[in-house]
JSON list of C-alpha atoms in Angstrom, two decimals:
[
{"chain": "A", "resi": 18, "resn": "MET", "atom": "CA", "xyz": [13.22, 27.17, 30.62]},
{"chain": "A", "resi": 19, "resn": "ARG", "atom": "CA", "xyz": [9.65, 27.47, 31.92]},
{"chain": "A", "resi": 20, "resn": "LEU", "atom": "CA", "xyz": [7.62, 25.79, 29.18]},
{"chain": "A", "resi": 21, "resn": "ILE", "atom": "CA", "xyz": [9.40, 22.47, 28.61]},
{"chain": "A", "resi": 22, "resn": "ASN", "atom": "CA", "xyz": [6.96, 19.65, 27.77]},
{"chain": "A", "resi": 23, "resn": "LYS", "atom": "CA", "xyz": [4.20, 22.15, 26.95]},
{"chain": "A", "resi": 24, "resn": "ARG", "atom": "CA", "xyz": [2.57, 22.48, 23.54]},
{"chain": "A", "resi": 25, "resn": "ALA", "atom": "CA", "xyz": [1.50, 25.99, 22.57]},
{"chain": "A", "resi": 26, "resn": "LEU", "atom": "CA", "xyz": [-0.81, 26.96, 19.72]},
{"chain": "A", "resi": 27, "resn": "ILE", "atom": "CA", "xyz": [-0.29, 30.56, 18.58]},
{"chain": "A", "resi": 28, "resn": "THR", "atom": "CA", "xyz": [-2.49, 32.27, 16.01]},
{"chain": "A", "resi": 29, "resn": "GLY", "atom": "CA", "xyz": [-1.27, 35.15, 13.87]},
{"chain": "A", "resi": 30, "resn": "ALA", "atom": "CA", "xyz": [2.26, 33.82, 14.31]},
{"chain": "A", "resi": 31, "resn": "GLY", "atom": "CA", "xyz": [3.66, 35.13, 11.03]},
{"chain": "A", "resi": 32, "resn": "GLN", "atom": "CA", "xyz": [4.50, 38.61, 12.28]},
{"chain": "A", "resi": 33, "resn": "GLY", "atom": "CA", "xyz": [4.27, 41.08, 15.14]},
{"chain": "A", "resi": 34, "resn": "ILE", "atom": "CA", "xyz": [3.15, 39.91, 18.56]},
{"chain": "A", "resi": 35, "resn": "GLY", "atom": "CA", "xyz": [2.42, 36.36, 17.36]},
{"chain": "A", "resi": 36, "resn": "LYS", "atom": "CA", "xyz": [5.89, 35.96, 15.90]},
{"chain": "A", "resi": 37, "resn": "ALA", "atom": "CA", "xyz": [7.45, 37.33, 19.09]},
{"chain": "A", "resi": 38, "resn": "CYS", "atom": "CA", "xyz": [5.39, 34.87, 21.15]},
{"chain": "A", "resi": 39, "resn": "ALA", "atom": "CA", "xyz": [6.63, 32.01, 18.96]},
{"chain": "A", "resi": 40, "resn": "GLU", "atom": "CA", "xyz": [10.24, 33.05, 19.42]},
{"chain": "A", "resi": 41, "resn": "ILE", "atom": "CA", "xyz": [10.06, 33.57, 23.18]},
{"chain": "A", "resi": 42, "resn": "PHE", "atom": "CA", "xyz": [7.99, 30.45, 23.80]},
{"chain": "A", "resi": 43, "resn": "ALA", "atom": "CA", "xyz": [10.58, 28.50, 21.82]},
{"chain": "A", "resi": 44, "resn": "GLU", "atom": "CA", "xyz": [13.30, 29.95, 24.03]},
{"chain": "A", "resi": 45, "resn": "GLU", "atom": "CA", "xyz": [11.30, 28.74, 27.03]},
{"chain": "A", "resi": 46, "resn": "GLY", "atom": "CA", "xyz": [11.27, 25.19, 25.65]},
{"chain": "A", "resi": 47, "resn": "ALA", "atom": "CA", "xyz": [7.69, 24.96, 24.34]},
{"chain": "A", "resi": 48, "resn": "GLU", "atom": "CA", "xyz": [6.68, 22.81, 21.39]},
{"chain": "A", "resi": 49, "resn": "LEU", "atom": "CA", "xyz": [4.89, 25.09, 18.93]},
{"chain": "A", "resi": 50, "resn": "VAL", "atom": "CA", "xyz": [1.87, 24.92, 16.66]},
{"chain": "A", "resi": 51, "resn": "LEU", "atom": "CA", "xyz": [1.76, 28.09, 14.56]},
{"chain": "A", "resi": 52, "resn": "ILE", "atom": "CA", "xyz": [-1.16, 29.32, 12.45]},
{"chain": "A", "resi": 53, "resn": "ASP", "atom": "CA", "xyz": [-1.22, 32.28, 10.07]},
{"chain": "A", "resi": 54, "resn": "LYS", "atom": "CA", "xyz": [-2.70, 32.96, 6.65]},
{"chain": "A", "resi": 55, "resn": "ASN", "atom": "CA", "xyz": [0.50, 34.55, 5.33]},
{"chain": "A", "resi": 56, "resn": "LYS", "atom": "CA", "xyz": [2.19, 31.92, 3.15]},
{"chain": "A", "resi": 57, "resn": "LYS", "atom": "CA", "xyz": [5.41, 33.92, 2.99]},
{"chain": "A", "resi": 58, "resn": "THR", "atom": "CA", "xyz": [6.09, 34.96, 6.57]},
{"chain": "A", "resi": 59, "resn": "LEU", "atom": "CA", "xyz": [4.81, 31.95, 8.52]},
{"chain": "A", "resi": 60, "resn": "PRO", "atom": "CA", "xyz": [7.08, 29.35, 6.87]},
{"chain": "A", "resi": 61, "resn": "GLN", "atom": "CA", "xyz": [10.03, 31.69, 7.42]},
{"chain": "A", "resi": 62, "resn": "VAL", "atom": "CA", "xyz": [9.23, 32.04, 11.12]},
{"chain": "A", "resi": 63, "resn": "ALA", "atom": "CA", "xyz": [8.75, 28.28, 11.51]},
{"chain": "A", "resi": 64, "resn": "GLU", "atom": "CA", "xyz": [11.87, 27.25, 9.62]},
{"chain": "A", "resi": 65, "resn": "ASP", "atom": "CA", "xyz": [14.00, 29.76, 11.54]},
{"chain": "A", "resi": 66, "resn": "LEU", "atom": "CA", "xyz": [12.82, 28.30, 14.84]},
{"chain": "A", "resi": 67, "resn": "LYS", "atom": "CA", "xyz": [13.34, 24.75, 13.60]},
{"chain": "A", "resi": 68, "resn": "SER", "atom": "CA", "xyz": [16.92, 25.62, 12.63]},
{"chain": "A", "resi": 69, "resn": "LYS", "atom": "CA", "xyz": [17.50, 26.60, 16.25]},
{"chain": "A", "resi": 70, "resn": "GLY", "atom": "CA", "xyz": [16.28, 23.23, 17.52]},
{"chain": "A", "resi": 71, "resn": "SER", "atom": "CA", "xyz": [12.64, 23.94, 18.33]},
{"chain": "A", "resi": 72, "resn": "VAL", "atom": "CA", "xyz": [9.81, 21.52, 17.59]},
{"chain": "A", "resi": 73, "resn": "VAL", "atom": "CA", "xyz": [7.45, 23.41, 15.29]},
{"chain": "A", "resi": 74, "resn": "ASP", "atom": "CA", "xyz": [4.31, 22.42, 13.43]},
{"chain": "A", "resi": 75, "resn": "TYR", "atom": "CA", "xyz": [2.82, 25.17, 11.26]},
{"chain": "A", "resi": 76, "resn": "HIS", "atom": "CA", "xyz": [-0.31, 25.63, 9.19]},
{"chain": "A", "resi": 77, "resn": "VAL", "atom": "CA", "xyz": [-0.89, 28.31, 6.56]},
{"chain": "A", "resi": 78, "resn": "PHE", "atom": "CA", "xyz": [-4.60, 28.77, 7.14]},
{"chain": "A", "resi": 79, "resn": "ASP", "atom": "CA", "xyz": [-7.14, 31.60, 7.02]},
{"chain": "A", "resi": 80, "resn": "LEU", "atom": "CA", "xyz": [-8.96, 31.49, 10.34]},
{"chain": "A", "resi": 81, "resn": "MET", "atom": "CA", "xyz": [-11.93, 33.27, 8.78]},
{"chain": "A", "resi": 82, "resn": "HIS", "atom": "CA", "xyz": [-12.77, 29.91, 7.19]},
{"chain": "A", "resi": 83, "resn": "THR", "atom": "CA", "xyz": [-14.45, 28.82, 10.40]},
{"chain": "A", "resi": 84, "resn": "LYS", "atom": "CA", "xyz": [-16.21, 25.83, 8.83]},
{"chain": "A", "resi": 85, "resn": "LYS", "atom": "CA", "xyz": [-12.81, 24.27, 8.04]},
{"chain": "A", "resi": 86, "resn": "LEU", "atom": "CA", "xyz": [-11.32, 25.17, 11.42]},
{"chain": "A", "resi": 87, "resn": "GLU", "atom": "CA", "xyz": [-12.75, 22.15, 13.23]},
{"chain": "A", "resi": 88, "resn": "SER", "atom": "CA", "xyz": [-10.98, 19.80, 10.82]},
{"chain": "A", "resi": 89, "resn": "LEU", "atom": "CA", "xyz": [-7.65, 21.56, 11.29]},
{"chain": "A", "resi": 90, "resn": "ILE", "atom": "CA", "xyz": [-7.91, 21.52, 15.08]},
{"chain": "A", "resi": 91, "resn": "GLY", "atom": "CA", "xyz": [-8.94, 17.88, 14.98]},
{"chain": "A", "resi": 92, "resn": "THR", "atom": "CA", "xyz": [-5.74, 17.07, 13.12]},
{"chain": "A", "resi": 93, "resn": "ILE", "atom": "CA", "xyz": [-3.66, 19.06, 15.60]},
{"chain": "A", "resi": 94, "resn": "ARG", "atom": "CA", "xyz": [-5.31, 17.44, 18.62]},
{"chain": "A", "resi": 95, "resn": "ALA", "atom": "CA", "xyz": [-4.87, 13.97, 17.14]},
{"chain": "A", "resi": 96, "resn": "GLN", "atom": "CA", "xyz": [-1.11, 14.51, 17.11]},
{"chain": "A", "resi": 97, "resn": "LYS", "atom": "CA", "xyz": [-0.89, 15.74, 20.68]},
{"chain": "A", "resi": 98, "resn": "PRO", "atom": "CA", "xyz": [-3.08, 17.82, 23.04]},
{"chain": "A", "resi": 99, "resn": "VAL", "atom": "CA", "xyz": [-2.52, 21.57, 23.20]},
{"chain": "A", "resi": 100, "resn": "ASP", "atom": "CA", "xyz": [-1.58, 22.92, 26.64]},
{"chain": "A", "resi": 101, "resn": "ILE", "atom": "CA", "xyz": [-1.40, 26.63, 25.84]},
{"chain": "A", "resi": 102, "resn": "LEU", "atom": "CA", "xyz": [-3.56, 28.70, 23.49]},
{"chain": "A", "resi": 103, "resn": "ILE", "atom": "CA", "xyz": [-2.59, 32.20, 22.40]},
{"chain": "A", "resi": 104, "resn": "ASN", "atom": "CA", "xyz": [-5.47, 33.93, 20.59]},
{"chain": "A", "resi": 105, "resn": "ASN", "atom": "CA", "xyz": [-3.57, 36.67, 18.81]},
{"chain": "A", "resi": 106, "resn": "ALA", "atom": "CA", "xyz": [-4.68, 36.75, 15.16]},
{"chain": "A", "resi": 107, "resn": "GLY", "atom": "CA", "xyz": [-6.58, 39.82, 14.07]},
{"chain": "A", "resi": 108, "resn": "PHE", "atom": "CA", "xyz": [-7.07, 42.71, 11.70]},
{"chain": "A", "resi": 109, "resn": "ASP", "atom": "CA", "xyz": [-8.78, 46.09, 11.67]},
{"chain": "A", "resi": 110, "resn": "ARG", "atom": "CA", "xyz": [-11.48, 47.70, 9.55]},
{"chain": "A", "resi": 111, "resn": "PRO", "atom": "CA", "xyz": [-11.47, 51.34, 10.72]},
{"chain": "A", "resi": 112, "resn": "GLY", "atom": "CA", "xyz": [-14.66, 53.33, 10.56]},
{"chain": "A", "resi": 113, "resn": "VAL", "atom": "CA", "xyz": [-17.18, 55.34, 12.55]},
{"chain": "A", "resi": 114, "resn": "VAL", "atom": "CA", "xyz": [-20.60, 53.87, 13.34]},
{"chain": "A", "resi": 115, "resn": "ALA", "atom": "CA", "xyz": [-22.42, 55.70, 10.56]},
{"chain": "A", "resi": 116, "resn": "LYS", "atom": "CA", "xyz": [-20.00, 54.53, 7.87]},
{"chain": "A", "resi": 117, "resn": "THR", "atom": "CA", "xyz": [-19.24, 50.97, 8.98]},
{"chain": "A", "resi": 118, "resn": "ASP", "atom": "CA", "xyz": [-21.30, 48.39, 7.16]},
{"chain": "A", "resi": 119, "resn": "LYS", "atom": "CA", "xyz": [-22.52, 45.17, 8.73]},
{"chain": "A", "resi": 120, "resn": "ARG", "atom": "CA", "xyz": [-20.17, 42.96, 6.70]},
{"chain": "A", "resi": 121, "resn": "LYS", "atom": "CA", "xyz": [-17.02, 44.73, 7.89]},
{"chain": "A", "resi": 122, "resn": "PHE", "atom": "CA", "xyz": [-18.25, 44.76, 11.47]},
{"chain": "A", "resi": 123, "resn": "ILE", "atom": "CA", "xyz": [-18.93, 41.01, 11.37]},
{"chain": "A", "resi": 124, "resn": "GLU", "atom": "CA", "xyz": [-15.52, 40.30, 9.80]},
{"chain": "A", "resi": 125, "resn": "VAL", "atom": "CA", "xyz": [-13.71, 42.07, 12.63]},
{"chain": "A", "resi": 126, "resn": "PHE", "atom": "CA", "xyz": [-15.90, 40.47, 15.29]},
{"chain": "A", "resi": 127, "resn": "THR", "atom": "CA", "xyz": [-15.34, 37.05, 13.75]},
{"chain": "A", "resi": 128, "resn": "ILE", "atom": "CA", "xyz": [-11.54, 37.11, 13.80]},
{"chain": "A", "resi": 129, "resn": "HIS", "atom": "CA", "xyz": [-11.28, 38.70, 17.25]},
{"chain": "A", "resi": 130, "resn": "VAL", "atom": "CA", "xyz": [-14.13, 36.96, 19.10]},
{"chain": "A", "resi": 131, "resn": "ILE", "atom": "CA", "xyz": [-15.77, 34.09, 17.18]},
{"chain": "A", "resi": 132, "resn": "VAL", "atom": "CA", "xyz": [-12.47, 32.44, 16.23]},
{"chain": "A", "resi": 133, "resn": "PRO", "atom": "CA", "xyz": [-11.07, 32.60, 19.78]},
{"chain": "A", "resi": 134, "resn": "PHE", "atom": "CA", "xyz": [-14.39, 31.24, 21.09]},
{"chain": "A", "resi": 135, "resn": "LEU", "atom": "CA", "xyz": [-14.24, 28.31, 18.66]},
{"chain": "A", "resi": 136, "resn": "LEU", "atom": "CA", "xyz": [-10.60, 27.54, 19.45]},
{"chain": "A", "resi": 137, "resn": "ILE", "atom": "CA", "xyz": [-11.28, 27.64, 23.18]},
{"chain": "A", "resi": 138, "resn": "LYS", "atom": "CA", "xyz": [-14.33, 25.42, 22.76]},
{"chain": "A", "resi": 139, "resn": "MET", "atom": "CA", "xyz": [-12.31, 22.84, 20.81]},
{"chain": "A", "resi": 140, "resn": "LEU", "atom": "CA", "xyz": [-9.14, 22.89, 22.91]},
{"chain": "A", "resi": 141, "resn": "ILE", "atom": "CA", "xyz": [-10.30, 23.35, 26.50]},
{"chain": "A", "resi": 142, "resn": "PRO", "atom": "CA", "xyz": [-11.61, 19.76, 26.90]},
{"chain": "A", "resi": 143, "resn": "ASP", "atom": "CA", "xyz": [-8.06, 18.36, 26.69]},
{"chain": "A", "resi": 144, "resn": "MET", "atom": "CA", "xyz": [-6.84, 20.99, 29.15]},
{"chain": "A", "resi": 145, "resn": "ARG", "atom": "CA", "xyz": [-9.59, 20.03, 31.58]},
{"chain": "A", "resi": 146, "resn": "THR", "atom": "CA", "xyz": [-8.75, 16.36, 31.24]},
{"chain": "A", "resi": 147, "resn": "LYS", "atom": "CA", "xyz": [-5.11, 17.08, 32.10]},
{"chain": "A", "resi": 148, "resn": "ARG", "atom": "CA", "xyz": [-6.20, 19.57, 34.78]},
{"chain": "A", "resi": 149, "resn": "TRP", "atom": "CA", "xyz": [-3.69, 22.06, 33.39]},
{"chain": "A", "resi": 150, "resn": "GLY", "atom": "CA", "xyz": [-4.17, 24.66, 30.70]},
{"chain": "A", "resi": 151, "resn": "ARG", "atom": "CA", "xyz": [-3.40, 28.23, 29.77]},
{"chain": "A", "resi": 152, "resn": "ILE", "atom": "CA", "xyz": [-5.51, 30.43, 27.52]},
{"chain": "A", "resi": 153, "resn": "ILE", "atom": "CA", "xyz": [-4.22, 33.91, 26.73]},
{"chain": "A", "resi": 154, "resn": "ASN", "atom": "CA", "xyz": [-6.30, 36.31, 24.66]},
{"chain": "A", "resi": 155, "resn": "ILE", "atom": "CA", "xyz": [-4.85, 39.45, 23.11]},
{"chain": "A", "resi": 156, "resn": "SER", "atom": "CA", "xyz": [-7.12, 42.46, 23.53]},
{"chain": "A", "resi": 157, "resn": "SER", "atom": "CA", "xyz": [-6.25, 46.18, 23.15]},
{"chain": "A", "resi": 158, "resn": "VAL", "atom": "CA", "xyz": [-6.39, 49.46, 25.01]},
{"chain": "A", "resi": 159, "resn": "TYR", "atom": "CA", "xyz": [-9.17, 50.32, 22.54]},
{"chain": "A", "resi": 160, "resn": "GLY", "atom": "CA", "xyz": [-11.17, 47.48, 24.08]},
{"chain": "A", "resi": 161, "resn": "ILE", "atom": "CA", "xyz": [-11.09, 49.29, 27.42]},
{"chain": "A", "resi": 162, "resn": "GLU", "atom": "CA", "xyz": [-11.27, 52.93, 26.34]},
{"chain": "A", "resi": 163, "resn": "GLY", "atom": "CA", "xyz": [-13.01, 52.75, 22.99]},
{"chain": "A", "resi": 164, "resn": "ALA", "atom": "CA", "xyz": [-11.76, 54.85, 20.08]},
{"chain": "A", "resi": 165, "resn": "LYS", "atom": "CA", "xyz": [-13.40, 57.19, 17.60]},
{"chain": "A", "resi": 166, "resn": "GLY", "atom": "CA", "xyz": [-13.29, 55.65, 14.16]},
{"chain": "A", "resi": 167, "resn": "GLU", "atom": "CA", "xyz": [-12.70, 52.13, 15.51]},
{"chain": "A", "resi": 168, "resn": "VAL", "atom": "CA", "xyz": [-16.21, 50.93, 16.27]},
{"chain": "A", "resi": 169, "resn": "ALA", "atom": "CA", "xyz": [-15.71, 47.35, 15.06]},
{"chain": "A", "resi": 170, "resn": "TYR", "atom": "CA", "xyz": [-12.22, 46.84, 16.49]},
{"chain": "A", "resi": 171, "resn": "SER", "atom": "CA", "xyz": [-12.96, 48.46, 19.85]},
{"chain": "A", "resi": 172, "resn": "THR", "atom": "CA", "xyz": [-16.17, 46.48, 20.26]},
{"chain": "A", "resi": 173, "resn": "ALA", "atom": "CA", "xyz": [-14.44, 43.19, 19.41]},
{"chain": "A", "resi": 174, "resn": "LYS", "atom": "CA", "xyz": [-11.51, 43.87, 21.73]},
{"chain": "A", "resi": 175, "resn": "ALA", "atom": "CA", "xyz": [-13.93, 44.64, 24.57]},
{"chain": "A", "resi": 176, "resn": "ALA", "atom": "CA", "xyz": [-15.82, 41.43, 23.85]},
{"chain": "A", "resi": 177, "resn": "ILE", "atom": "CA", "xyz": [-12.69, 39.29, 24.10]},
{"chain": "A", "resi": 178, "resn": "ILE", "atom": "CA", "xyz": [-12.23, 40.57, 27.65]},
{"chain": "A", "resi": 179, "resn": "GLY", "atom": "CA", "xyz": [-15.75, 39.41, 28.47]},
{"chain": "A", "resi": 180, "resn": "LEU", "atom": "CA", "xyz": [-15.01, 36.03, 26.92]},
{"chain": "A", "resi": 181, "resn": "THR", "atom": "CA", "xyz": [-11.82, 35.82, 28.97]},
{"chain": "A", "resi": 182, "resn": "LYS", "atom": "CA", "xyz": [-13.56, 36.44, 32.27]},
{"chain": "A", "resi": 183, "resn": "THR", "atom": "CA", "xyz": [-16.38, 34.01, 31.48]},
{"chain": "A", "resi": 184, "resn": "VAL", "atom": "CA", "xyz": [-14.14, 31.13, 30.41]},
{"chain": "A", "resi": 185, "resn": "ALA", "atom": "CA", "xyz": [-11.91, 31.75, 33.44]},
{"chain": "A", "resi": 186, "resn": "LYS", "atom": "CA", "xyz": [-14.91, 31.07, 35.67]},
{"chain": "A", "resi": 187, "resn": "GLU", "atom": "CA", "xyz": [-15.69, 27.86, 33.79]},
{"chain": "A", "resi": 188, "resn": "GLY", "atom": "CA", "xyz": [-12.13, 26.57, 33.54]},
{"chain": "A", "resi": 189, "resn": "GLY", "atom": "CA", "xyz": [-10.82, 27.50, 36.97]},
{"chain": "A", "resi": 190, "resn": "PRO", "atom": "CA", "xyz": [-12.08, 24.41, 38.84]},
{"chain": "A", "resi": 191, "resn": "ASP", "atom": "CA", "xyz": [-10.27, 22.23, 36.31]},
{"chain": "A", "resi": 192, "resn": "GLY", "atom": "CA", "xyz": [-6.91, 23.97, 36.53]},
{"chain": "A", "resi": 193, "resn": "VAL", "atom": "CA", "xyz": [-7.27, 26.08, 33.38]},
{"chain": "A", "resi": 194, "resn": "THR", "atom": "CA", "xyz": [-6.27, 29.73, 33.71]},
{"chain": "A", "resi": 195, "resn": "VAL", "atom": "CA", "xyz": [-7.61, 32.30, 31.25]},
{"chain": "A", "resi": 196, "resn": "ASN", "atom": "CA", "xyz": [-6.26, 35.84, 31.00]},
{"chain": "A", "resi": 197, "resn": "ALA", "atom": "CA", "xyz": [-6.18, 38.73, 28.56]},
{"chain": "A", "resi": 198, "resn": "ILE", "atom": "CA", "xyz": [-3.25, 40.93, 27.64]},
{"chain": "A", "resi": 199, "resn": "VAL", "atom": "CA", "xyz": [-4.13, 44.52, 26.71]},
{"chain": "A", "resi": 200, "resn": "PRO", "atom": "CA", "xyz": [-1.37, 45.96, 24.51]},
{"chain": "A", "resi": 201, "resn": "GLY", "atom": "CA", "xyz": [-0.99, 49.61, 23.70]},
{"chain": "A", "resi": 202, "resn": "LEU", "atom": "CA", "xyz": [0.74, 50.91, 20.57]},
{"chain": "A", "resi": 203, "resn": "ILE", "atom": "CA", "xyz": [3.13, 48.10, 19.61]},
{"chain": "A", "resi": 204, "resn": "ARG", "atom": "CA", "xyz": [5.71, 48.21, 16.82]},
{"chain": "A", "resi": 205, "resn": "THR", "atom": "CA", "xyz": [4.02, 45.69, 14.51]},
{"chain": "A", "resi": 206, "resn": "PRO", "atom": "CA", "xyz": [3.82, 45.86, 10.69]},
{"chain": "A", "resi": 207, "resn": "PRO", "atom": "CA", "xyz": [0.27, 47.32, 10.66]},
{"chain": "A", "resi": 208, "resn": "ILE", "atom": "CA", "xyz": [1.21, 50.00, 13.21]},
{"chain": "A", "resi": 209, "resn": "LEU", "atom": "CA", "xyz": [4.35, 50.92, 11.27]},
{"chain": "A", "resi": 210, "resn": "LYS", "atom": "CA", "xyz": [2.08, 51.64, 8.29]},
{"chain": "A", "resi": 211, "resn": "MET", "atom": "CA", "xyz": [-0.12, 53.92, 10.39]},
{"chain": "A", "resi": 212, "resn": "PRO", "atom": "CA", "xyz": [0.29, 57.62, 9.48]},
{"chain": "A", "resi": 213, "resn": "ASP", "atom": "CA", "xyz": [2.21, 59.69, 12.01]},
{"chain": "A", "resi": 214, "resn": "LYS", "atom": "CA", "xyz": [-0.83, 61.93, 12.53]},
{"chain": "A", "resi": 215, "resn": "TYR", "atom": "CA", "xyz": [-2.43, 58.98, 14.31]},
{"chain": "A", "resi": 216, "resn": "LYS", "atom": "CA", "xyz": [0.65, 57.50, 16.01]},
{"chain": "A", "resi": 217, "resn": "ILE", "atom": "CA", "xyz": [2.13, 60.67, 17.45]},
{"chain": "A", "resi": 218, "resn": "PRO", "atom": "CA", "xyz": [-0.91, 61.62, 19.59]},
{"chain": "A", "resi": 219, "resn": "ILE", "atom": "CA", "xyz": [-0.99, 58.10, 21.07]},
{"chain": "A", "resi": 220, "resn": "ILE", "atom": "CA", "xyz": [2.72, 58.20, 21.89]},
{"chain": "A", "resi": 221, "resn": "SER", "atom": "CA", "xyz": [2.23, 61.61, 23.50]},
{"chain": "A", "resi": 222, "resn": "ARG", "atom": "CA", "xyz": [-0.36, 60.03, 25.83]},
{"chain": "A", "resi": 223, "resn": "THR", "atom": "CA", "xyz": [1.93, 57.09, 26.61]},
{"chain": "A", "resi": 224, "resn": "LEU", "atom": "CA", "xyz": [3.76, 57.63, 29.90]},
{"chain": "A", "resi": 225, "resn": "LEU", "atom": "CA", "xyz": [6.96, 56.01, 28.63]},
{"chain": "A", "resi": 226, "resn": "GLY", "atom": "CA", "xyz": [6.88, 58.18, 25.52]},
{"chain": "A", "resi": 227, "resn": "ARG", "atom": "CA", "xyz": [7.45, 55.43, 22.96]},
{"chain": "A", "resi": 228, "resn": "MET", "atom": "CA", "xyz": [5.89, 52.50, 21.15]},
{"chain": "A", "resi": 229, "resn": "GLY", "atom": "CA", "xyz": [6.18, 49.08, 22.71]},
{"chain": "A", "resi": 230, "resn": "GLU", "atom": "CA", "xyz": [8.04, 46.17, 21.16]},
{"chain": "A", "resi": 231, "resn": "PRO", "atom": "CA", "xyz": [6.31, 42.87, 20.30]},
{"chain": "A", "resi": 232, "resn": "GLU", "atom": "CA", "xyz": [8.72, 41.06, 22.61]},
{"chain": "A", "resi": 233, "resn": "GLU", "atom": "CA", "xyz": [7.50, 43.13, 25.56]},
{"chain": "A", "resi": 234, "resn": "VAL", "atom": "CA", "xyz": [4.03, 41.69, 25.07]},
{"chain": "A", "resi": 235, "resn": "ALA", "atom": "CA", "xyz": [5.33, 38.17, 24.36]},
{"chain": "A", "resi": 236, "resn": "ARG", "atom": "CA", "xyz": [7.29, 38.07, 27.61]},
{"chain": "A", "resi": 237, "resn": "VAL", "atom": "CA", "xyz": [4.08, 38.74, 29.54]},
{"chain": "A", "resi": 238, "resn": "ALA", "atom": "CA", "xyz": [2.37, 35.96, 27.60]},
{"chain": "A", "resi": 239, "resn": "ALA", "atom": "CA", "xyz": [5.21, 33.56, 28.46]},
{"chain": "A", "resi": 240, "resn": "PHE", "atom": "CA", "xyz": [4.87, 34.46, 32.12]},
{"chain": "A", "resi": 241, "resn": "LEU", "atom": "CA", "xyz": [1.11, 33.87, 32.07]},
{"chain": "A", "resi": 242, "resn": "ALA", "atom": "CA", "xyz": [1.67, 30.53, 30.34]},
{"chain": "A", "resi": 243, "resn": "SER", "atom": "CA", "xyz": [4.13, 29.36, 32.98]},
{"chain": "A", "resi": 244, "resn": "ASP", "atom": "CA", "xyz": [3.65, 27.82, 36.40]},
{"chain": "A", "resi": 245, "resn": "GLU", "atom": "CA", "xyz": [4.85, 31.11, 37.87]},
{"chain": "A", "resi": 246, "resn": "ALA", "atom": "CA", "xyz": [1.40, 32.50, 37.01]},
{"chain": "A", "resi": 247, "resn": "SER", "atom": "CA", "xyz": [-0.52, 29.54, 38.42]},
{"chain": "A", "resi": 248, "resn": "TYR", "atom": "CA", "xyz": [-2.68, 31.74, 40.69]},
{"chain": "A", "resi": 249, "resn": "ILE", "atom": "CA", "xyz": [-3.56, 34.36, 38.07]},
{"chain": "A", "resi": 250, "resn": "THR", "atom": "CA", "xyz": [-6.79, 33.97, 36.12]},
{"chain": "A", "resi": 251, "resn": "GLY", "atom": "CA", "xyz": [-9.77, 35.98, 34.91]},
{"chain": "A", "resi": 252, "resn": "THR", "atom": "CA", "xyz": [-7.81, 39.19, 34.72]},
{"chain": "A", "resi": 253, "resn": "THR", "atom": "CA", "xyz": [-6.37, 41.65, 32.22]},
{"chain": "A", "resi": 254, "resn": "ILE", "atom": "CA", "xyz": [-2.76, 42.76, 32.16]},
{"chain": "A", "resi": 255, "resn": "VAL", "atom": "CA", "xyz": [-2.19, 46.08, 30.42]},
{"chain": "A", "resi": 256, "resn": "VAL", "atom": "CA", "xyz": [1.08, 46.33, 28.48]},
{"chain": "A", "resi": 257, "resn": "SER", "atom": "CA", "xyz": [0.76, 49.85, 27.13]},
{"chain": "A", "resi": 258, "resn": "GLY", "atom": "CA", "xyz": [3.66, 51.91, 28.45]},
{"chain": "A", "resi": 259, "resn": "GLY", "atom": "CA", "xyz": [1.10, 53.80, 30.52]},
{"chain": "A", "resi": 260, "resn": "TRP", "atom": "CA", "xyz": [-1.27, 54.70, 27.67]},
{"chain": "A", "resi": 261, "resn": "GLY", "atom": "CA", "xyz": [-4.74, 54.59, 29.16]},
{"chain": "A", "resi": 262, "resn": "SER", "atom": "CA", "xyz": [-3.53, 55.07, 32.74]}
]
């Protein structure tokens, strides 16, 4: 097990990629701090992992409440420093430029960029003190390629790559690695609700000819969080089945 004696905070842990990260990180021996706003799914994920012997602390919390976030993180840090941060939480507000209002654009940018920025700002001091830390941000192929009808989401997912590269430069001298994972079309609850007229063209452009599984992204995150990835920082790893290649 590669993550014994490490404490990992995972946002959006109630389903999809976040849930898969929680499960695989638990298998690797990590102690978990899970955050999600879903009061039904998050407790189920946490209790299932606890029943298997994992140490799990979870918080049903809406990360859009940024003014209350500092208090929550203060409580978490007071218990024990966080070694690994997975910025995964997010949502989409589809729309073209002309029909996307400022409020929706700001909402998407907040959850995908402002919240990760705040979490990094609050958690990286402990990592620097220990001279060991891992920060993994979840971006998207849309953040690299852009996408018609996804102006807010694509912009935010591009911005998180910029944040990744900048924080990597700041944290590197203190032993903190910072990387971004760029998933393609992954079999998560929101994607399963996507109409076939949108999914099928993406799958047709995916070299492996299928959607990815959340676990396939989570395994990359576990690798980046481990000492095996100690010389990898400031980069993006695309997990897209070849979509975008």
